[in-house]
mmCIF file of C-alpha atoms in Angstrom:
data_model
loop_
_atom_site.group_PDB
_atom_site.id
_atom_site.type_symbol
_atom_site.label_atom_id
_atom_site.label_comp_id
_atom_site.label_asym_id
_atom_site.label_seq_id
_atom_site.Cartn_x
_atom_site.Cartn_y
_atom_site.Cartn_z
ATOM 1 C CA VAL J 1 -26.834 -11.139 141.531
ATOM 2 C CA ALA J 2 -29.550 -9.901 139.168
ATOM 3 C CA SER J 3 -29.764 -7.601 136.149
ATOM 4 C CA ASP J 4 -32.533 -5.617 134.488
ATOM 5 C CA SER J 5 -34.159 -6.748 131.256
ATOM 6 C CA THR J 6 -31.725 -4.703 129.143
ATOM 7 C CA GLY J 7 -28.574 -5.893 130.916
ATOM 8 C CA ALA J 8 -27.595 -2.238 131.521
ATOM 9 C CA TYR J 9 -27.818 -2.539 135.307
ATOM 10 C CA VAL J 10 -26.583 -5.167 137.763
ATOM 11 C CA TYR J 11 -27.605 -5.541 141.433
ATOM 12 C CA VAL J 12 -25.761 -7.568 144.081
ATOM 13 C CA THR J 13 -26.888 -8.414 147.635
ATOM 14 C CA ASP J 14 -24.323 -7.634 150.340
ATOM 15 C CA SER J 15 -25.374 -9.849 153.238
ATOM 16 C CA VAL J 16 -22.765 -8.526 155.639
ATOM 17 C CA SER J 17 -23.596 -4.818 155.281
ATOM 18 C CA GLY J 18 -27.331 -5.235 154.658
ATOM 19 C CA ASN J 19 -27.183 -3.374 151.359
ATOM 20 C CA ILE J 20 -27.818 -3.780 147.678
ATOM 21 C CA ARG J 21 -24.985 -2.619 145.450
ATOM 22 C CA GLY J 22 -26.099 -1.306 142.097
ATOM 23 C CA TYR J 23 -23.931 -0.872 139.003
ATOM 24 C CA SER J 24 -24.324 0.282 135.427
ATOM 25 C CA PHE J 25 -22.812 -2.186 132.991
ATOM 26 C CA ALA J 26 -21.224 -1.027 129.735
ATOM 27 C CA SER J 27 -18.303 -2.277 127.662
ATOM 28 C CA GLY J 28 -17.563 -4.953 130.270
ATOM 29 C CA LEU J 29 -17.160 -2.386 133.088
ATOM 30 C CA LEU J 30 -19.240 -2.013 136.260
ATOM 31 C CA THR J 31 -19.745 1.561 137.504
ATOM 32 C CA PRO J 32 -21.504 2.206 140.870
ATOM 33 C CA LEU J 33 -24.937 3.817 140.520
ATOM 34 C CA SER J 34 -25.893 7.055 142.191
ATOM 35 C CA GLY J 35 -26.971 6.357 145.783
ATOM 36 C CA SER J 36 -25.454 2.851 145.829
ATOM 37 C CA PRO J 37 -25.214 1.004 148.121
ATOM 38 C CA TYR J 38 -28.918 0.948 148.945
ATOM 39 C CA PRO J 39 -29.927 -0.067 152.507
ATOM 40 C CA VAL J 40 -32.237 -3.091 152.424
ATOM 41 C CA GLY J 41 -32.295 -4.858 155.813
ATOM 42 C CA ASN J 42 -30.649 -7.644 157.736
ATOM 43 C CA GLN J 43 -28.946 -10.386 155.782
ATOM 44 C CA PRO J 44 -30.274 -9.910 152.210
ATOM 45 C CA THR J 45 -29.934 -13.374 150.672
ATOM 46 C CA ALA J 46 -31.670 -13.223 147.320
ATOM 47 C CA ILE J 47 -32.667 -10.662 144.714
ATOM 48 C CA VAL J 48 -34.874 -10.651 141.630
ATOM 49 C CA VAL J 49 -35.554 -7.988 139.037
ATOM 50 C CA ASP J 50 -39.025 -7.941 137.482
ATOM 51 C CA LEU J 51 -38.286 -8.191 133.768
ATOM 52 C CA SER J 52 -41.650 -6.754 132.739
ATOM 53 C CA TYR J 53 -41.984 -3.904 135.210
ATOM 54 C CA PRO J 54 -39.453 -1.506 136.823
ATOM 55 C CA TYR J 55 -39.149 -3.235 140.216
ATOM 56 C CA VAL J 56 -36.588 -5.101 142.261
ATOM 57 C CA TYR J 57 -37.395 -7.430 145.188
ATOM 58 C CA VAL J 58 -34.969 -8.555 147.870
ATOM 59 C CA ALA J 59 -35.429 -11.344 150.475
ATOM 60 C CA ASN J 60 -33.970 -10.524 153.906
ATOM 61 C CA ALA J 61 -33.354 -13.749 155.812
ATOM 62 C CA THR J 62 -32.912 -12.318 159.318
ATOM 63 C CA ASP J 63 -35.830 -9.854 159.003
ATOM 64 C CA GLY J 64 -38.133 -12.426 157.440
ATOM 65 C CA ASN J 65 -39.351 -10.025 154.786
ATOM 66 C CA VAL J 66 -39.224 -8.942 151.154
ATOM 67 C CA VAL J 67 -38.253 -5.346 150.363
ATOM 68 C CA ALA J 68 -39.547 -3.793 147.135
ATOM 69 C CA PHE J 69 -37.754 -1.078 145.136
ATOM 70 C CA SER J 70 -38.696 0.836 142.015
ATOM 71 C CA ILE J 71 -36.046 1.346 139.316
ATOM 72 C CA SER J 72 -35.466 4.577 137.407
ATOM 73 C CA SER J 73 -32.384 4.849 135.204
ATOM 74 C CA GLY J 74 -30.964 2.011 137.300
ATOM 75 C CA VAL J 75 -31.328 3.904 140.589
ATOM 76 C CA LEU J 76 -33.373 2.119 143.304
ATOM 77 C CA THR J 77 -36.037 3.791 145.451
ATOM 78 C CA ARG J 78 -37.500 1.820 148.334
ATOM 79 C CA ILE J 79 -41.261 1.142 148.111
ATOM 80 C CA GLY J 80 -41.798 -0.933 151.270
ATOM 81 C CA ALA J 81 -41.161 -4.143 153.224
ATOM 82 C CA TYR J 82 -43.560 -7.114 153.279
ATOM 83 C CA ALA J 83 -43.583 -9.972 155.790
ATOM 84 C CA ALA J 84 -42.522 -13.388 154.439
ATOM 85 C CA GLY J 85 -41.899 -16.641 156.323
ATOM 86 C CA ILE J 86 -39.018 -17.453 158.614
ATOM 87 C CA ASP J 87 -35.593 -17.067 156.958
ATOM 88 C CA PRO J 88 -36.482 -16.425 153.272
ATOM 89 C CA VAL J 89 -33.387 -17.492 151.311
ATOM 90 C CA ALA J 90 -34.612 -17.566 147.692
ATOM 91 C CA ILE J 91 -36.980 -15.433 145.615
ATOM 92 C CA GLY J 92 -38.546 -15.723 142.175
ATOM 93 C CA ILE J 93 -41.202 -14.197 139.942
ATOM 94 C CA ASP J 94 -43.663 -16.180 137.825
ATOM 95 C CA PRO J 95 -42.146 -15.943 134.284
ATOM 96 C CA SER J 96 -45.431 -16.181 132.425
ATOM 97 C CA THR J 97 -47.492 -13.378 133.957
ATOM 98 C CA HIS J 98 -44.877 -11.520 136.049
ATOM 99 C CA HIS J 99 -47.788 -11.161 138.455
ATOM 100 C CA PHE J 100 -46.718 -13.428 141.329
ATOM 101 C CA LEU J 101 -43.628 -13.577 143.542
ATOM 102 C CA PHE J 102 -42.546 -16.471 145.785
ATOM 103 C CA THR J 103 -39.969 -16.955 148.516
ATOM 104 C CA ALA J 104 -38.496 -20.185 149.830
ATOM 105 C CA ASN J 105 -38.433 -19.882 153.639
ATOM 106 C CA PHE J 106 -35.661 -22.051 155.091
ATOM 107 C CA THR J 107 -37.159 -22.219 158.647
ATOM 108 C CA PRO J 108 -34.258 -23.832 160.520
ATOM 109 C CA GLY J 109 -34.615 -25.798 163.753
ATOM 110 C CA GLY J 110 -36.264 -28.949 162.498
ATOM 111 C CA ILE J 111 -39.508 -27.242 161.475
ATOM 112 C CA ASN J 112 -40.693 -27.782 157.918
ATOM 113 C CA GLY J 113 -40.082 -24.854 155.597
ATOM 114 C CA THR J 114 -42.679 -22.787 153.815
ATOM 115 C CA VAL J 115 -43.197 -20.929 150.575
ATOM 116 C CA SER J 116 -44.626 -17.403 150.763
ATOM 117 C CA GLY J 117 -46.669 -16.158 147.838
ATOM 118 C CA PHE J 118 -47.373 -12.581 146.873
ATOM 119 C CA GLU J 119 -49.384 -10.854 144.151
ATOM 120 C CA LEU J 120 -47.451 -8.026 142.505
ATOM 121 C CA SER J 121 -48.910 -4.650 141.623
ATOM 122 C CA ALA J 122 -47.729 -3.793 138.098
ATOM 123 C CA THR J 123 -48.445 -0.102 138.713
ATOM 124 C CA ALA J 124 -47.088 0.362 142.256
ATOM 125 C CA GLY J 125 -44.610 -2.486 142.809
ATOM 126 C CA THR J 126 -46.316 -3.363 146.099
ATOM 127 C CA LEU J 127 -47.021 -6.904 147.294
ATOM 128 C CA VAL J 128 -50.151 -8.533 148.675
ATOM 129 C CA ASP J 129 -50.156 -12.030 150.243
ATOM 130 C CA THR J 130 -51.763 -14.646 148.029
ATOM 131 C CA GLN J 131 -54.597 -16.752 149.400
ATOM 132 C CA ASN J 132 -53.464 -19.391 151.933
ATOM 133 C CA SER J 133 -49.858 -18.102 151.992
ATOM 134 C CA PRO J 134 -47.510 -19.307 153.374
ATOM 135 C CA TYR J 135 -47.689 -22.762 151.827
ATOM 136 C CA ASN J 136 -46.153 -25.858 153.499
ATOM 137 C CA ALA J 137 -42.930 -27.189 152.028
ATOM 138 C CA ASN J 138 -40.419 -29.882 152.849
ATOM 139 C CA ALA J 139 -37.708 -29.214 155.398
ATOM 140 C CA LEU J 140 -35.121 -26.527 154.619
ATOM 141 C CA PRO J 141 -36.080 -25.333 151.084
ATOM 142 C CA THR J 142 -33.311 -23.328 149.427
ATOM 143 C CA ALA J 143 -34.473 -22.415 145.913
ATOM 144 C CA VAL J 144 -37.395 -21.165 143.867
ATOM 145 C CA ALA J 145 -37.974 -22.129 140.241
ATOM 146 C CA ALA J 146 -40.909 -21.435 137.955
ATOM 147 C CA VAL J 147 -42.005 -22.827 134.603
ATOM 148 C CA PRO J 148 -43.883 -20.544 132.199
ATOM 149 C CA HIS J 149 -47.586 -21.387 131.834
ATOM 150 C CA GLY J 150 -48.313 -23.467 128.792
ATOM 151 C CA SER J 151 -44.888 -25.090 128.796
ATOM 152 C CA THR J 152 -44.723 -28.824 128.421
ATOM 153 C CA THR J 153 -41.966 -31.303 129.189
ATOM 154 C CA HIS J 154 -41.327 -34.491 127.288
#
């Protein structure tokens, strides 16, 4: 489940049907958006809304890709699909720059997982692989988390 930066729209992955269901949210009620559900691929497992730009990204586990959508008044329009690693199950956007997207690729079967990195186009919503992507990870990664640049922990 993900929402836009205003909280006016909510998007939910439907892994069984291969769709994204979009809703407007007002006064505690969810109302289906025009065109919803939106076809996305096989086994969508994770979704993220870019909070700085009008884009939504969905990880499809079975297809091994990320599908990009633009948002206009909540309605999604497909931009394209971009190859990720095997079985991407989590997705996240760098919270400092909103310029990079990462997927955790589960990679079952005893093979170590990977993390795919993409650079986001702020003007087109498209994705380009980052240098040396995918990156090695421990076995069976299941989540992506990011810390804003300049943050410190004590």
